[in-house]
Every structure is written in C-alpha cells, then in structure tokens.
Amino acid sequence: MAFVQELFRNNTSTLLSMVLLVALPVAGSSTLTYLLYQHQALLQQLSFGQSLLYFVAIAFTMAFALTPTTFVAIVTGFYLGWAGLPGMVVAYALAALVGYEVATRLDEGRLLGFLHHFPKAEAVMQELKHQSWQLIVLTRLSPVLPFALMTFVLAVLRVDRRRFLLASVVGMLPRSLFFYGLGTKAQDVLALVRDPDTGTAGKVLVVALVVVSIAGLYYLFNRALQRALQKQVKKQQKNFS
C-alpha cells in the first residue's frame, strides 16, 4: 500500500498523462468521425500545401492521442490513395518524436528515479533498455496497444531517441499498410471507420500481429527478469567472496 501511495505521490503527472492517452483516442475518433460525416468533401482534392498541413496536423493528433493510428491510416488511404503513403510514414515518425519529447519533459526522469528504491524493478528496466530495438518493434506491431501511450512509456524508459524513431516506423508498417490499403479500396470511409470489416484474411493478420507482439513482449520481459536476477546473484556472491 505504501508503495502505491508513494508511486502516485511522486509520479502524479506521469500517471495522469498515461490515463489520458488511453481515454482520448476514443473521444477523438468519435469527434472526427462526426466531422467527416458533416464535411465529407473536406479532404478531397487537397493541394500540395494543404496535404503538407494535413500530415503535420495528423502527426500532432496522433502524438497527443486525439486520433488512433488505425483511424488515420484508413482515412488517409481513402482520400489520398497510395500517393499519400510517404506522407503518412513521415507523419508517424513526427508523431513519435513529438510524443517522445513531451513525455520526457513531463516525466523528467521521476519514474526511473522512483525505481531506484526497488533494485529488482530497476534492474529489469535496464535490461529492457539493452533490448530496446526489439521492445519498440513489438509494442508497435500490435493494433491493440495505443500508439501514444506506448510512445509515452518508451520515452519514460529513456530508450535511445534515434533507435526509437526507426524501430517505431518499422514496427508500425505492417498494420499501417494493411489498414491504409483498406482505406484505398473503401467505398464508404465512414462505414469502414465505424466497422473496419477486414475479412477473414485481415482478421487472421490482425490476430497474428497481436499474438506475435504479446508473445515477443513476454519473452523479452522474462529474459530481462532472468538476466537481472542472475546479475544480482553474481553481485551477492562477489560481495561474500
């Protein structure tokens, strides 16, 4: 109980931010679906400058969890087609960078500092940082793990910024390409956003990505825990010798 109280007392802003990053995508996607319904021609025939503004805007809405990445991929694919894919990838990278910078400034190392009181937990976190490439890719693979929340968590762990950006884009590509492709083929974007009927092959792909992500993360955490325990045992043996 004392652990929980101290955790909330010392990391209120960090924990509150994480809660908001889970709740905001639902409200944001509902609001934008309504706006698209009212202004269905809003994104049709954008000029080059307007397209750039659109990609910058969605980068910030994804970074602050106002729009789920699946929603953005479907809508962008529908209105801009495959020509808009490079802009979509750049928007993902920009969203990840913005989210990373905001999270590090909000947290300011407090959560990791709090873990100094719990050597085992701190040791596991350090081991995970050594495997950050795999960790980032696996968190991005799953369509059910919120983009902005995972950005926040990874930033709080202080993973390397460049590795974070590259691994984020690589991990996001499989599911993003799939939903982007659905958007390019859609006849009614609003119906697809409300109910992304992916078909049998699509459902299999989504389930496979979730399973790979969960199994991979379990393996990484388990390996990190084992390595942390082994190092602790070796340290104790060295102290006694």
mmCIF file of N, CA, C and O in Angstrom, residues 170-220:
data_model
loop_
_atom_site.group_PDB
_atom_site.id
_atom_site.type_symbol
_atom_site.label_atom_id
_atom_site.label_comp_id
_atom_site.label_asym_id
_atom_site.label_seq_id
_atom_site.Cartn_x
_atom_site.Cartn_y
_atom_site.Cartn_z
ATOM 1 N N VAL A 170 9.386 1.034 -38.331
ATOM 2 C CA VAL A 170 9.456 -0.359 -38.794
ATOM 3 C C VAL A 170 8.327 -1.193 -38.178
ATOM 4 O O VAL A 170 7.660 -1.968 -38.864
ATOM 5 N N GLY A 171 8.097 -1.024 -36.883
ATOM 6 C CA GLY A 171 7.056 -1.795 -36.205
ATOM 7 C C GLY A 171 5.656 -1.417 -36.626
ATOM 8 O O GLY A 171 4.756 -2.270 -36.661
ATOM 9 N N MET A 172 5.441 -0.151 -36.968
ATOM 10 C CA MET A 172 4.111 0.307 -37.362
ATOM 11 C C MET A 172 3.738 -0.092 -38.779
ATOM 12 O O MET A 172 2.553 -0.181 -39.116
ATOM 13 N N LEU A 173 4.724 -0.326 -39.641
ATOM 14 C CA LEU A 173 4.439 -0.524 -41.064
ATOM 15 C C LEU A 173 3.486 -1.677 -41.379
ATOM 16 O O LEU A 173 2.559 -1.483 -42.174
ATOM 17 N N PRO A 174 3.658 -2.881 -40.812
ATOM 18 C CA PRO A 174 2.768 -3.987 -41.201
ATOM 19 C C PRO A 174 1.285 -3.680 -41.014
ATOM 20 O O PRO A 174 0.482 -3.819 -41.932
ATOM 21 N N ARG A 175 0.907 -3.234 -39.811
ATOM 22 C CA ARG A 175 -0.518 -2.967 -39.581
ATOM 23 C C ARG A 175 -0.985 -1.707 -40.289
ATOM 24 O O ARG A 175 -2.119 -1.629 -40.767
ATOM 25 N N SER A 176 -0.095 -0.713 -40.395
ATOM 26 C CA SER A 176 -0.474 0.531 -41.056
ATOM 27 C C SER A 176 -0.710 0.312 -42.549
ATOM 28 O O SER A 176 -1.665 0.842 -43.121
ATOM 29 N N LEU A 177 0.166 -0.462 -43.184
ATOM 30 C CA LEU A 177 -0.021 -0.769 -44.607
ATOM 31 C C LEU A 177 -1.332 -1.502 -44.835
ATOM 32 O O LEU A 177 -2.034 -1.256 -45.823
ATOM 33 N N PHE A 178 -1.666 -2.408 -43.931
ATOM 34 C CA PHE A 178 -2.900 -3.173 -44.083
ATOM 35 C C PHE A 178 -4.117 -2.255 -44.020
ATOM 36 O O PHE A 178 -4.986 -2.286 -44.901
ATOM 37 N N PHE A 179 -4.200 -1.424 -42.975
ATOM 38 C CA PHE A 179 -5.361 -0.548 -42.829
ATOM 39 C C PHE A 179 -5.356 0.572 -43.870
ATOM 40 O O PHE A 179 -6.415 1.034 -44.293
ATOM 41 N N TYR A 180 -4.179 0.999 -44.270
ATOM 42 C CA TYR A 180 -4.087 2.000 -45.329
ATOM 43 C C TYR A 180 -4.659 1.418 -46.625
ATOM 44 O O TYR A 180 -5.408 2.087 -47.352
ATOM 45 N N GLY A 181 -4.294 0.169 -46.917
ATOM 46 C CA GLY A 181 -4.821 -0.497 -48.106
ATOM 47 C C GLY A 181 -6.327 -0.633 -48.057
ATOM 48 O O GLY A 181 -7.010 -0.469 -49.079
ATOM 49 N N LEU A 182 -6.876 -0.930 -46.870
ATOM 50 C CA LEU A 182 -8.333 -0.984 -46.737
ATOM 51 C C LEU A 182 -8.964 0.354 -47.098
ATOM 52 O O LEU A 182 -10.012 0.409 -47.756
ATOM 53 N N GLY A 183 -8.315 1.420 -46.652
ATOM 54 C CA GLY A 183 -8.833 2.752 -46.947
ATOM 55 C C GLY A 183 -8.848 3.063 -48.433
ATOM 56 O O GLY A 183 -9.800 3.660 -48.944
ATOM 57 N N THR A 184 -7.799 2.639 -49.152
ATOM 58 C CA THR A 184 -7.747 2.924 -50.590
ATOM 59 C C THR A 184 -8.834 2.191 -51.371
ATOM 60 O O THR A 184 -9.242 2.637 -52.440
ATOM 61 N N LYS A 185 -9.304 1.066 -50.833
ATOM 62 C CA LYS A 185 -10.314 0.257 -51.534
ATOM 63 C C LYS A 185 -11.737 0.540 -51.068
ATOM 64 O O LYS A 185 -12.691 0.014 -51.641
ATOM 65 N N ALA A 186 -11.875 1.347 -50.015
ATOM 66 C CA ALA A 186 -13.197 1.562 -49.421
ATOM 67 C C ALA A 186 -14.123 2.346 -50.340
ATOM 68 O O ALA A 186 -13.687 3.241 -51.073
ATOM 69 N N GLN A 187 -15.391 2.011 -50.287
ATOM 70 C CA GLN A 187 -16.416 2.773 -50.995
ATOM 71 C C GLN A 187 -17.040 3.837 -50.094
ATOM 72 O O GLN A 187 -17.476 4.877 -50.552
ATOM 73 N N ASP A 188 -17.064 3.532 -48.803
ATOM 74 C CA ASP A 188 -17.639 4.454 -47.822
ATOM 75 C C ASP A 188 -16.707 4.501 -46.622
ATOM 76 O O ASP A 188 -16.657 3.575 -45.814
ATOM 77 N N VAL A 189 -15.936 5.572 -46.507
ATOM 78 C CA VAL A 189 -14.931 5.668 -45.453
ATOM 79 C C VAL A 189 -15.561 5.702 -44.065
ATOM 80 O O VAL A 189 -15.019 5.149 -43.104
ATOM 81 N N LEU A 190 -16.732 6.329 -43.925
ATOM 82 C CA LEU A 190 -17.364 6.426 -42.620
ATOM 83 C C LEU A 190 -17.813 5.057 -42.124
ATOM 84 O O LEU A 190 -17.650 4.727 -40.947
ATOM 85 N N ALA A 191 -18.368 4.255 -43.033
ATOM 86 C CA ALA A 191 -18.782 2.900 -42.657
ATOM 87 C C ALA A 191 -17.567 2.065 -42.262
ATOM 88 O O ALA A 191 -17.623 1.283 -41.306
ATOM 89 N N LEU A 192 -16.458 2.248 -42.974
ATOM 90 C CA LEU A 192 -15.250 1.488 -42.680
ATOM 91 C C LEU A 192 -14.648 1.901 -41.353
ATOM 92 O O LEU A 192 -14.168 1.058 -40.578
ATOM 93 N N VAL A 193 -14.663 3.201 -41.051
ATOM 94 C CA VAL A 193 -14.126 3.685 -39.773
ATOM 95 C C VAL A 193 -14.950 3.151 -38.613
ATOM 96 O O VAL A 193 -14.412 2.741 -37.575
ATOM 97 N N ARG A 194 -16.285 3.138 -38.790
ATOM 98 C CA ARG A 194 -17.152 2.640 -37.712
ATOM 99 C C ARG A 194 -16.999 1.137 -37.522
ATOM 100 O O ARG A 194 -17.032 0.628 -36.406
ATOM 101 N N ASP A 195 -16.842 0.419 -38.637
ATOM 102 C CA ASP A 195 -16.735 -1.040 -38.560
ATOM 103 C C ASP A 195 -15.712 -1.526 -39.577
ATOM 104 O O ASP A 195 -16.073 -1.857 -40.712
ATOM 105 N N PRO A 196 -14.418 -1.555 -39.196
ATOM 106 C CA PRO A 196 -13.377 -1.985 -40.139
ATOM 107 C C PRO A 196 -13.484 -3.484 -40.456
ATOM 108 O O PRO A 196 -12.814 -4.312 -39.855
ATOM 109 N N ASP A 197 -14.390 -3.834 -41.377
ATOM 110 C CA ASP A 197 -14.566 -5.238 -41.757
ATOM 111 C C ASP A 197 -13.356 -5.671 -42.580
ATOM 112 O O ASP A 197 -13.245 -5.362 -43.769
ATOM 113 N N THR A 198 -12.453 -6.383 -41.949
ATOM 114 C CA THR A 198 -11.186 -6.720 -42.589
ATOM 115 C C THR A 198 -11.233 -8.034 -43.365
ATOM 116 O O THR A 198 -10.250 -8.394 -44.004
ATOM 117 N N GLY A 199 -12.364 -8.764 -43.273
ATOM 118 C CA GLY A 199 -12.438 -10.052 -43.944
ATOM 119 C C GLY A 199 -11.660 -11.110 -43.166
ATOM 120 O O GLY A 199 -10.958 -10.819 -42.199
ATOM 121 N N THR A 200 -11.762 -12.349 -43.618
ATOM 122 C CA THR A 200 -11.115 -13.456 -42.905
ATOM 123 C C THR A 200 -9.600 -13.300 -42.877
ATOM 124 O O THR A 200 -8.959 -13.442 -41.830
ATOM 125 N N ALA A 201 -9.012 -13.000 -44.054
ATOM 126 C CA ALA A 201 -7.553 -12.855 -44.127
ATOM 127 C C ALA A 201 -7.079 -11.704 -43.249
ATOM 128 O O ALA A 201 -6.043 -11.809 -42.567
ATOM 129 N N GLY A 202 -7.839 -10.621 -43.238
ATOM 130 C CA GLY A 202 -7.471 -9.477 -42.409
ATOM 131 C C GLY A 202 -7.544 -9.791 -40.930
ATOM 132 O O GLY A 202 -6.672 -9.380 -40.151
ATOM 133 N N LYS A 203 -8.596 -10.507 -40.528
ATOM 134 C CA LYS A 203 -8.722 -10.883 -39.110
ATOM 135 C C LYS A 203 -7.569 -11.784 -38.684
ATOM 136 O O LYS A 203 -7.039 -11.653 -37.578
ATOM 137 N N VAL A 204 -7.186 -12.704 -39.568
ATOM 138 C CA VAL A 204 -6.062 -13.591 -39.274
ATOM 139 C C VAL A 204 -4.779 -12.784 -39.096
ATOM 140 O O VAL A 204 -3.989 -13.024 -38.175
ATOM 141 N N LEU A 205 -4.571 -11.788 -39.974
ATOM 142 C CA LEU A 205 -3.381 -10.949 -39.887
ATOM 143 C C LEU A 205 -3.353 -10.160 -38.586
ATOM 144 O O LEU A 205 -2.317 -10.105 -37.901
ATOM 145 N N VAL A 206 -4.488 -9.552 -38.238
ATOM 146 C CA VAL A 206 -4.553 -8.756 -37.006
ATOM 147 C C VAL A 206 -4.283 -9.629 -35.785
ATOM 148 O O VAL A 206 -3.506 -9.255 -34.889
ATOM 149 N N VAL A 207 -4.911 -10.806 -35.738
ATOM 150 C CA VAL A 207 -4.694 -11.727 -34.615
ATOM 151 C C VAL A 207 -3.228 -12.155 -34.563
ATOM 152 O O VAL A 207 -2.622 -12.234 -33.482
ATOM 153 N N ALA A 208 -2.649 -12.432 -35.735
ATOM 154 C CA ALA A 208 -1.238 -12.853 -35.787
ATOM 155 C C ALA A 208 -0.321 -11.758 -35.248
ATOM 156 O O ALA A 208 0.621 -12.042 -34.486
ATOM 157 N N LEU A 209 -0.586 -10.506 -35.613
ATOM 158 C CA LEU A 209 0.232 -9.393 -35.115
ATOM 159 C C LEU A 209 0.114 -9.253 -33.603
ATOM 160 O O LEU A 209 1.108 -9.004 -32.907
ATOM 161 N N VAL A 210 -1.109 -9.410 -33.087
ATOM 162 C CA VAL A 210 -1.318 -9.313 -31.641
ATOM 163 C C VAL A 210 -0.580 -10.436 -30.912
ATOM 164 O O VAL A 210 0.088 -10.210 -29.899
ATOM 165 N N VAL A 211 -0.699 -11.658 -31.447
ATOM 166 C CA VAL A 211 -0.054 -12.809 -30.817
ATOM 167 C C VAL A 211 1.464 -12.665 -30.828
ATOM 168 O O VAL A 211 2.139 -12.899 -29.813
ATOM 169 N N VAL A 212 2.022 -12.261 -31.989
ATOM 170 C CA VAL A 212 3.466 -12.071 -32.088
ATOM 171 C C VAL A 212 3.936 -11.002 -31.108
ATOM 172 O O VAL A 212 4.961 -11.154 -30.429
ATOM 173 N N SER A 213 3.172 -9.917 -31.020
ATOM 174 C CA SER A 213 3.530 -8.822 -30.123
ATOM 175 C C SER A 213 3.516 -9.271 -28.665
ATOM 176 O O SER A 213 4.475 -9.051 -27.918
ATOM 177 N N ILE A 214 2.431 -9.914 -28.248
ATOM 178 C CA ILE A 214 2.302 -10.334 -26.853
ATOM 179 C C ILE A 214 3.345 -11.393 -26.500
ATOM 180 O O ILE A 214 4.010 -11.316 -25.452
ATOM 181 N N ALA A 215 3.490 -12.391 -27.379
ATOM 182 C CA ALA A 215 4.462 -13.457 -27.112
ATOM 183 C C ALA A 215 5.881 -12.901 -27.068
ATOM 184 O O ALA A 215 6.685 -13.281 -26.205
ATOM 185 N N GLY A 216 6.191 -11.996 -28.002
ATOM 186 C CA GLY A 216 7.525 -11.396 -28.032
ATOM 187 C C GLY A 216 7.800 -10.555 -26.800
ATOM 188 O O GLY A 216 8.898 -10.617 -26.226
ATOM 189 N N LEU A 217 6.812 -9.769 -26.365
ATOM 190 C CA LEU A 217 6.992 -8.944 -25.167
ATOM 191 C C LEU A 217 7.144 -9.806 -23.919
ATOM 192 O O LEU A 217 7.952 -9.499 -23.035
ATOM 193 N N TYR A 218 6.374 -10.888 -23.850
ATOM 194 C CA TYR A 218 6.501 -11.804 -22.715
ATOM 195 C C TYR A 218 7.917 -12.393 -22.665
ATOM 196 O O TYR A 218 8.535 -12.474 -21.598
ATOM 197 N N TYR A 219 8.418 -12.792 -23.824
ATOM 198 C CA TYR A 219 9.761 -13.363 -23.894
ATOM 199 C C TYR A 219 10.814 -12.343 -23.463
ATOM 200 O O TYR A 219 11.729 -12.655 -22.692
ATOM 201 N N LEU A 220 10.671 -11.099 -23.948
ATOM 202 C CA LEU A 220 11.637 -10.061 -23.589
ATOM 203 C C LEU A 220 11.627 -9.771 -22.090
ATOM 204 O O LEU A 220 12.684 -9.655 -21.457
#
